[in-house]
Short mmCIF file of C-alpha atoms and ligand atoms in Angstrom, two decimals:
data_model
loop_
_atom_site.label_atom_id
_atom_site.label_comp_id
_atom_site.label_asym_id
_atom_site.label_seq_id
_atom_site.Cartn_x
_atom_site.Cartn_y
_atom_site.Cartn_z
CA UNK O 1 122.03 83.38 71.67
CA UNK O 2 118.83 83.54 73.59
CA UNK O 3 117.97 80.40 75.29
CA UNK O 4 115.06 77.66 72.99
CA UNK O 5 111.58 77.65 73.58
CA UNK O 6 112.21 74.31 75.35
CA UNK O 7 114.63 76.09 78.26
CA UNK O 8 112.80 75.35 80.95
CA UNK O 9 114.04 77.57 83.66
CA UNK O 10 112.37 80.55 81.53
CA UNK O 11 108.77 78.71 81.27
CA UNK O 12 106.53 79.08 78.44
CA UNK O 13 107.57 81.38 75.83
CA UNK O 14 104.74 83.85 76.27
CA UNK O 15 105.03 87.67 76.67
CA UNK O 16 102.56 87.95 79.54
CA UNK O 17 102.12 85.79 82.60
CA UNK O 18 99.06 85.26 84.67
CA UNK O 19 99.52 85.85 88.69
CA UNK O 20 99.77 82.60 90.36
CA UNK O 21 97.28 84.35 93.08
CA UNK O 22 95.53 87.55 93.84
CA UNK O 23 96.87 90.34 96.56
CA UNK O 24 96.18 88.94 99.93
CA UNK O 25 92.97 90.52 101.96
CA UNK O 26 93.71 91.26 105.05
CA UNK O 27 90.68 90.80 107.61
CA UNK O 28 91.11 94.39 108.43
CA UNK O 29 92.39 96.90 105.64
CA UNK O 30 96.14 97.49 105.87
CA UNK O 31 95.98 101.42 106.77
CA UNK O 32 99.53 102.31 104.56
CA UNK O 33 97.32 101.24 101.57
CA UNK O 34 95.69 104.54 101.85
CA UNK O 35 96.80 107.71 100.16
CA UNK O 36 95.75 110.65 102.00
CA UNK O 37 92.97 111.16 100.68
CA UNK O 38 91.65 107.99 100.81
CA UNK O 39 92.41 107.76 104.90
CA UNK O 40 90.35 111.15 105.06
CA UNK O 41 87.61 108.95 103.55
CA UNK O 42 88.32 106.02 106.12
CA UNK O 43 88.52 108.47 109.15
CA UNK O 44 84.86 109.54 108.15
CA UNK O 45 83.96 106.40 108.20
CA UNK O 46 85.88 105.09 111.30
CA UNK O 47 87.12 107.69 113.23
CA UNK O 48 84.93 110.92 112.62
CA UNK O 49 86.34 114.00 114.26
CA UNK O 50 88.55 117.06 112.54
CA UNK O 51 90.16 116.84 109.41
CA UNK O 52 93.69 117.25 110.88
CA UNK O 53 93.53 114.23 112.58
CA UNK O 54 93.80 112.00 109.32
CA UNK O 55 96.76 114.51 108.62
CA UNK O 56 98.69 113.60 112.21
CA UNK O 57 97.73 109.37 111.54
CA UNK O 58 99.16 109.95 107.74
CA UNK O 59 102.51 111.58 109.43
CA UNK O 60 102.60 108.31 112.23
CA UNK O 61 102.25 106.29 109.70
CA UNK O 62 104.66 107.42 106.46
CA UNK O 63 106.90 110.10 108.10
CA UNK O 64 107.61 108.69 111.50
CA UNK O 65 106.64 104.86 110.30
CA UNK O 66 105.63 103.62 113.73
CA UNK O 67 105.54 99.98 114.29
CA UNK O 68 101.81 99.81 115.75
CA UNK O 69 98.78 102.16 116.05
CA UNK O 70 99.82 102.30 119.97
CA UNK O 71 103.03 104.42 119.48
CA UNK O 72 100.83 107.12 118.00
CA UNK O 73 101.09 109.15 121.07
CA UNK O 74 98.84 112.28 120.12
CA UNK O 75 96.15 110.02 119.24
CA UNK O 76 93.80 109.22 122.06
CA UNK O 77 93.39 105.97 123.33
CA UNK O 78 89.77 105.42 122.60
CA UNK O 79 90.65 106.38 119.07
CA UNK O 80 93.61 103.77 118.81
CA UNK O 81 91.38 100.98 119.83
CA UNK O 82 88.56 101.98 116.99
CA UNK O 83 92.16 101.93 114.82
CA UNK O 84 92.70 98.32 116.23
CA UNK O 85 89.33 97.25 115.16
CA UNK O 86 88.91 98.60 112.01
CA UNK O 87 92.40 98.31 110.16
CA UNK O 88 96.10 96.76 110.45
CA UNK O 89 99.53 97.49 110.12
CA UNK O 90 101.13 94.98 108.41
CA UNK O 91 105.11 95.49 107.67
CA UNK O 92 107.74 93.74 105.64
CA UNK O 93 110.47 92.28 107.67
CA UNK O 94 114.45 92.51 106.58
CA UNK O 95 115.20 89.02 106.04
CA UNK O 96 118.77 89.13 104.91
CA UNK O 97 121.52 91.91 104.13
CA UNK O 98 124.27 92.11 101.20
CA UNK O 99 126.79 94.69 101.28
CA UNK O 100 129.31 95.21 98.33
CA UNK O 101 132.84 96.52 98.17
CA UNK O 102 131.42 99.75 96.28
CA UNK O 103 128.72 100.81 98.64
CA UNK O 104 125.83 99.15 97.47
CA UNK O 105 123.22 97.42 99.88
CA UNK O 106 120.92 94.48 98.85
CA UNK O 107 117.89 93.82 101.41
CA UNK O 108 115.74 91.33 101.02
CA UNK O 109 112.41 91.31 102.53
CA UNK O 110 109.66 89.03 103.19
CA UNK O 111 106.01 89.64 103.19
CA UNK O 112 103.68 88.30 105.63
CA UNK O 113 102.75 85.25 103.46
CA UNK O 114 106.55 84.37 102.86
CA UNK O 115 107.41 86.07 99.94
CA UNK O 116 111.27 87.22 99.40
CA UNK O 117 111.27 90.35 97.45
CA UNK O 118 114.30 92.74 97.12
CA UNK O 119 115.09 96.42 97.09
CA UNK O 120 118.65 97.64 96.35
CA UNK O 121 120.32 101.04 97.86
CA UNK O 122 123.12 102.38 95.61
CA UNK O 123 125.05 105.70 96.75
CA UNK O 124 124.40 108.16 94.58
CA UNK O 125 127.35 110.30 93.45
CA UNK O 126 126.91 113.26 95.64
CA UNK O 127 124.89 113.15 98.45
CA UNK O 128 122.62 109.83 99.64
CA UNK O 129 121.00 107.08 98.01
CA UNK O 130 119.29 105.64 95.08
CA UNK O 131 116.68 102.79 96.26
CA UNK O 132 115.98 100.38 93.69
CA UNK O 133 112.51 99.17 94.39
CA UNK O 134 110.02 96.11 93.51
CA UNK O 135 106.31 95.82 92.02
CA UNK O 136 105.91 92.48 92.22
CA UNK O 137 106.91 89.04 93.60
CA UNK O 138 108.41 87.36 90.55
CA UNK O 139 107.05 89.56 87.20
CA UNK O 140 104.72 88.73 84.50
CA UNK O 141 106.93 89.02 82.12
CA UNK O 142 109.11 86.53 80.52
CA UNK O 143 112.39 88.96 79.22
CA UNK O 144 115.04 86.01 78.99
CA UNK O 145 118.45 87.78 80.38
CA UNK O 146 116.09 88.64 83.37
CA UNK O 147 116.90 86.66 87.00
CA UNK O 148 113.61 87.50 88.03
CA UNK O 149 111.54 86.25 85.13
CA UNK O 150 112.59 82.77 85.98
CA UNK O 151 110.51 83.46 89.46
CA UNK O 152 107.29 83.01 87.32
CA UNK O 153 104.87 85.31 88.69
CA UNK O 154 103.53 84.87 91.72
CA UNK O 155 101.45 88.45 92.84
CA UNK O 156 101.10 91.55 92.85
CA UNK O 157 102.53 94.12 95.57
CA UNK O 158 99.95 95.84 97.52
CA UNK O 159 100.36 99.63 97.85
CA UNK O 160 101.63 99.22 101.54
CA UNK O 161 104.13 96.32 100.35
CA UNK O 162 105.99 98.99 97.74
CA UNK O 163 105.88 102.00 100.19
CA UNK O 164 107.21 99.31 103.33
CA UNK O 165 109.90 98.82 101.38
CA UNK O 166 111.12 102.40 101.64
CA UNK O 167 110.54 102.60 105.24
CA UNK O 168 112.45 99.07 106.18
CA UNK O 169 115.43 100.70 104.19
CA UNK O 170 115.29 104.11 105.91
CA UNK O 171 114.89 101.96 109.49
CA UNK O 172 117.91 100.25 108.38
CA UNK O 173 119.59 102.56 107.42
CA UNK O 174 118.81 104.73 110.68
CA UNK O 175 120.01 101.52 112.70
CA UNK O 176 123.41 101.13 110.55
CA UNK O 177 124.16 104.87 111.43
CA UNK O 178 123.75 104.29 115.29
CA UNK O 179 126.06 101.24 115.01
CA UNK O 180 128.56 102.65 113.46
CA UNK O 181 128.51 105.70 115.65
CA UNK O 182 127.54 107.74 112.62
CA UNK O 183 126.13 111.64 113.27
CA UNK O 184 123.70 111.49 110.47
CA UNK O 185 121.54 108.66 108.91
CA UNK O 186 121.90 108.43 104.93
CA UNK O 187 119.07 109.76 103.35
CA UNK O 188 117.30 107.84 100.35
CA UNK O 189 116.76 110.83 97.83
CA UNK O 190 115.86 108.92 94.47
CA UNK O 191 113.42 105.98 93.27
CA UNK O 192 113.42 104.08 90.44
CA UNK O 193 110.96 100.89 90.03
CA UNK O 194 114.16 98.64 88.99
CA UNK O 195 113.62 95.74 91.08
CA UNK O 196 111.27 92.75 90.62
CA UNK O 197 108.60 93.19 88.47
CA UNK O 198 106.81 95.09 85.56
CA UNK O 199 105.54 98.54 87.67
CA UNK O 200 102.96 99.57 84.76
CA UNK O 201 101.67 96.08 85.00
CA UNK O 202 100.74 96.77 88.60
CA UNK O 203 99.25 99.95 87.35
CA UNK O 204 96.55 101.13 90.41
CA UNK O 205 99.64 99.71 93.36
CA UNK O 206 102.26 101.92 91.83
CA UNK O 207 100.12 105.28 91.17
CA UNK O 208 98.52 105.02 94.82
CA UNK O 209 102.35 104.30 96.38
CA UNK O 210 103.72 107.02 94.37
CA UNK O 211 100.87 109.40 95.87
CA UNK O 212 102.03 108.12 99.41
CA UNK O 213 105.71 108.35 98.94
CA UNK O 214 105.56 111.75 97.52
CA UNK O 215 103.12 113.18 99.85
CA UNK O 216 104.80 116.26 101.96
CA UNK O 217 103.74 114.68 105.03
CA UNK O 218 105.21 111.61 104.34
CA UNK O 219 108.47 110.46 102.89
CA UNK O 220 108.06 113.83 100.62
CA UNK O 221 110.31 112.14 98.00
CA UNK O 222 110.34 114.57 94.95
CA UNK O 223 108.66 113.15 91.84
CA UNK O 224 111.20 114.59 89.72
CA UNK O 225 113.69 112.13 91.57
CA UNK O 226 111.62 109.20 90.92
CA UNK O 227 111.77 107.11 87.61
CA UNK O 228 109.20 104.06 86.56
CA UNK O 229 110.71 101.66 84.20
CA UNK O 230 108.77 99.54 81.82
CA UNK O 231 109.49 97.12 79.58
CA UNK O 232 106.95 98.66 77.56
CA UNK O 233 103.34 97.44 78.13
CA UNK O 234 101.62 99.88 75.65
CA UNK O 235 98.21 100.48 76.89
CA UNK O 236 100.16 101.61 80.53
CA UNK O 237 102.79 103.98 79.18
CA UNK O 238 99.71 105.73 77.40
CA UNK O 239 97.55 105.94 80.28
CA UNK O 240 100.44 107.45 82.31
CA UNK O 241 100.60 109.90 79.91
CA UNK O 242 96.80 110.61 80.24
CA UNK O 243 96.54 110.39 84.02
CA UNK O 244 99.39 113.43 84.37
CA UNK O 245 101.82 110.42 85.88
CA UNK O 246 103.99 111.22 83.69
CA UNK O 247 104.58 114.73 84.51
CA UNK O 248 105.24 114.27 88.06
CA UNK O 249 107.73 111.27 87.32
CA UNK O 250 109.96 109.63 85.47
CA UNK O 251 109.60 107.06 82.67
CA UNK O 252 112.27 104.84 81.42
CA UNK O 253 111.89 102.15 78.50
CA UNK O 254 113.54 98.98 78.74
CA UNK O 255 114.08 98.68 74.75
CA UNK O 256 117.40 96.49 75.27
CA UNK O 257 117.54 95.99 71.32
CA UNK O 258 117.61 98.05 67.95
CA UNK O 259 115.03 95.57 65.91
CA UNK O 260 111.93 93.64 66.22
CA UNK O 261 113.79 90.52 65.41
CA UNK O 262 115.98 90.55 68.18
CA UNK O 263 113.77 92.01 70.77
CA UNK O 264 110.82 89.54 69.71
CA UNK O 265 113.59 86.84 71.40
CA UNK O 266 115.23 88.69 74.10
CA UNK O 267 111.95 90.55 75.41
CA UNK O 268 108.74 88.59 74.52
CA UNK O 269 106.29 91.40 75.04
CA UNK O 270 108.00 92.77 71.72
CA UNK O 271 105.44 90.16 70.17
CA UNK O 272 102.53 91.74 71.72
CA UNK O 273 103.73 95.73 71.22
CA UNK O 274 106.85 96.05 68.96
CA UNK O 275 109.21 98.76 68.86
CA UNK O 276 107.42 100.95 66.13
CA UNK O 277 104.13 100.50 68.67
CA UNK O 278 106.36 101.32 71.68
CA UNK O 279 108.03 104.59 70.17
CA UNK O 280 104.56 105.59 69.36
CA UNK O 281 103.35 105.41 72.60
CA UNK O 282 106.36 107.51 73.83
CA UNK O 283 106.11 109.69 71.24
CA UNK O 284 102.38 110.58 72.65
CA UNK O 285 103.88 111.16 76.32
CA UNK O 286 102.97 114.55 77.37
CA UNK O 287 106.24 114.92 78.67
CA UNK O 288 107.93 118.58 79.90
CA UNK O 289 111.21 118.88 78.72
CA UNK O 290 112.89 118.68 82.26
CA UNK O 291 110.86 114.97 82.37
CA UNK O 292 112.32 113.53 79.35
CA UNK O 293 111.64 109.53 78.89
CA UNK O 294 114.94 108.13 79.03
CA UNK O 295 116.02 104.55 77.28
CA UNK O 296 117.90 101.63 79.01
CA UNK O 297 119.92 99.14 76.70
CA UNK O 298 120.86 95.82 78.65
CA UNK O 299 124.08 94.89 76.61
CA UNK O 300 124.36 91.11 75.59
CA UNK O 301 127.29 89.94 73.63
CA UNK O 302 127.13 89.30 69.74
CA UNK O 303 123.26 89.48 70.89
CA UNK O 304 122.59 93.44 70.31
CA UNK O 305 125.89 94.90 70.84
CA UNK O 306 127.05 95.40 66.93
CA UNK O 307 127.81 98.80 65.88
CA UNK O 308 125.02 98.41 63.05
CA UNK O 309 123.20 98.40 66.31
CA UNK O 310 124.07 101.84 67.74
CA UNK O 311 123.32 103.21 64.24
CA UNK O 312 119.89 102.03 64.19
CA UNK O 313 119.23 103.37 67.77
CA UNK O 314 120.46 106.53 66.98
CA UNK O 315 118.00 106.66 63.79
CA UNK O 316 114.92 105.67 65.87
CA UNK O 317 115.47 107.65 68.99
CA UNK O 318 116.62 110.92 67.08
CA UNK O 319 112.88 110.41 65.80
CA UNK O 320 111.29 109.77 69.16
CA UNK O 321 112.85 112.73 70.95
CA UNK O 322 112.13 115.41 68.13
CA UNK O 323 115.34 115.61 66.51
CA UNK O 324 116.79 116.52 70.08
CA UNK O 325 119.21 113.89 71.38
CA UNK O 326 118.20 110.59 72.62
CA UNK O 327 119.12 109.60 75.73
CA UNK O 328 120.30 105.89 76.47
CA UNK O 329 121.62 103.94 79.35
CA UNK O 330 123.53 101.25 78.52
CA UNK O 331 123.90 98.76 81.27
CA UNK O 332 126.41 95.58 80.34
CA UNK O 333 124.41 92.57 80.90
CA UNK O 334 124.76 91.26 85.02
CA UNK O 335 125.34 87.76 84.58
CA UNK O 336 123.07 84.94 86.50
CA UNK O 337 123.62 81.25 86.72
CA UNK O 338 122.06 79.23 83.76
CA UNK O 339 121.27 82.47 81.40
CA UNK O 340 122.53 81.85 77.92
CA UNK O 341 123.88 84.91 77.66
CA UNK O 342 127.62 86.82 78.18
CA UNK O 343 128.44 90.60 78.92
CA UNK O 344 130.45 91.95 76.45
CA UNK O 345 134.26 92.86 77.39
CA UNK O 346 134.92 96.78 78.54
CA UNK O 347 136.70 96.79 74.90
CA UNK O 348 133.21 95.81 73.61
CA UNK O 349 131.18 98.04 75.70
CA UNK O 350 133.89 100.77 74.62
CA UNK O 351 133.16 100.60 71.43
CA UNK O 352 129.39 100.43 71.38
CA UNK O 353 129.11 103.41 73.50
CA UNK O 354 131.52 105.63 70.79
CA UNK O 355 129.17 103.72 67.58
CA UNK O 356 125.98 105.56 69.94
CA UNK O 357 127.47 108.89 70.41
CA UNK O 358 128.33 108.95 66.80
CA UNK O 359 125.00 108.28 65.84
CA UNK O 360 124.11 111.41 67.74
CA UNK O 361 122.99 109.70 71.14
CA UNK O 362 123.81 110.84 74.34
CA UNK O 363 125.21 108.05 76.39
CA UNK O 364 125.58 107.01 80.03
CA UNK O 365 126.72 103.70 81.01
CA UNK O 366 125.67 102.47 84.09
CA UNK O 367 128.53 100.43 85.72
CA UNK O 368 126.95 97.63 86.86
CA UNK O 369 127.01 98.17 90.75
CA UNK O 370 127.26 95.72 93.44
CA UNK O 371 128.67 93.10 91.12
CA UNK O 372 130.25 90.97 94.13
CA UNK O 373 126.68 90.48 95.54
CA UNK O 374 124.50 88.79 93.03
CA UNK O 375 123.04 92.28 91.83
CA UNK O 376 121.28 90.94 88.93
CA UNK O 377 117.47 91.58 89.14
CA UNK O 378 115.69 88.81 91.18
CA UNK O 379 119.00 86.77 92.31
CA UNK O 380 119.13 87.66 95.79
CA UNK O 381 115.44 86.60 96.00
CA UNK O 382 115.88 83.64 93.83
CA UNK O 383 119.36 82.66 96.82
CA UNK O 384 116.29 82.89 99.00
CA UNK O 385 114.25 80.62 97.21
CA UNK O 386 116.98 77.79 97.40
CA UNK O 387 118.41 78.49 100.39
CA UNK O 388 121.42 75.75 99.54
CA UNK O 389 122.47 78.43 97.48
CA UNK O 390 122.82 81.38 99.76
CA UNK O 391 125.66 83.21 99.13
CA UNK O 392 128.36 83.18 102.02
CA UNK O 393 128.07 86.84 102.05
CA UNK O 394 124.85 87.21 103.38
CA UNK O 395 123.99 88.55 106.74
CA UNK O 396 121.76 88.92 109.09
CA UNK O 397 119.73 91.92 109.27
N1 SAH T 1 110.04 95.49 84.09
C1 SAH T 1 110.65 96.47 84.36
C2 SAH T 1 111.81 96.94 85.07
C3 SAH T 1 112.65 96.08 85.99
S1 SAH T 1 113.90 95.91 84.99
C4 SAH T 1 111.90 96.73 82.81
O1 SAH T 1 111.54 96.13 82.46
O2 SAH T 1 111.56 98.31 82.84
C5 SAH T 1 114.84 97.01 85.37
C6 SAH T 1 115.96 97.46 84.20
O3 SAH T 1 116.71 96.09 84.39
C7 SAH T 1 115.41 96.71 82.82
O4 SAH T 1 115.70 98.00 81.52
C8 SAH T 1 116.07 95.40 82.47
O5 SAH T 1 116.13 95.20 80.99
C9 SAH T 1 117.26 95.47 83.35
N2 SAH T 1 117.71 94.22 83.46
C10 SAH T 1 117.08 92.90 83.93
N3 SAH T 1 117.73 91.88 84.18
C11 SAH T 1 119.24 92.27 83.99
C12 SAH T 1 120.66 91.94 84.10
N4 SAH T 1 120.57 90.47 84.39
N5 SAH T 1 121.44 92.79 83.92
C13 SAH T 1 121.13 94.28 83.46
N6 SAH T 1 120.30 94.67 83.54
C14 SAH T 1 119.08 93.84 83.44
#
């Protein structure tokens, strides 16, 4: 059963928490915060010159991932000095790496102000890797089954802190390949915003990070290979649709219940925007066919895993998908210490999935990856905040 409102580890029963602090404001702006257009404006102000120099610098920052301005070898010395004077190039540091038997790697990264965030690399079935990125330190939401929620909400991540998770992972993969004498470096082909935090509640930074990460002169990750996952912040979903982001990257909705009564309890955000309001917002998304919205469903034993839940989901999602098959990702809950839930047995998961299919849904079971490395969202960062609890399998970078 969901915890009682007095369960201290989950904080107060509120739908949305304010951050403990705002974004750090560096004395000189972090250059990796700027999408290419904004970098152009920065250059016009501080280093006026030909337009192609903006592209050169953007490539140094986001394709070559240079650690400092002096590594920009085709930029003249005087200009590099000006960059030092007017901008900064902070970076995250890889603080710990966990490797799972199934090939999943989990990185714990530290922000300059000493907060731990995490990012997970998951091998794809075919080629390459999917990276799961974080959008906040902690989370503004209070989902009862989620390890990150127990951390509280420290602050949003800056744009550069979102994109640097990808660059640190790329550098990590390069050094791993070099160590193993491999001829190829594994590529990050897909991104999911399913790490710590609610990406649509850090909308501005996430939007800029998407612009940078999809830029053909930078990491050039295709928009159709990126998914932003939300707990259901209705006004932000509407904005996402209105501003056209919905046509560029995919949207996933964490539904996690088939009735308001259960969703209110497991995801207090539902007391602000209930299932009907959420699905209405999804219906209004101008999503092209190939970009259809997916739904996620964390399966919690004896909370939301009855055949009756499957039948209700079938009705709810058929309606949203205009008669087409609703698409549901079923995720058996990843246990973490102290949480008052259980993962359903494999049998029970199978029965639930069959009932969903009978109800007309297209279902994928997201087999828990990296089970052996505390892969539940937020767990590694949680270990970071209590060093004595750090797992024995943890290594230095
Ligand atoms: N805040 C966003 C993104 C982060 S959570 C969102 O809610 O979608 C990413 C996904 O992980 C969500 O679908 C969430 O329901 C799921 N999740 C969180 N904790 C989990 C756990 N312990 N086990 C399995 N899935 C979990």
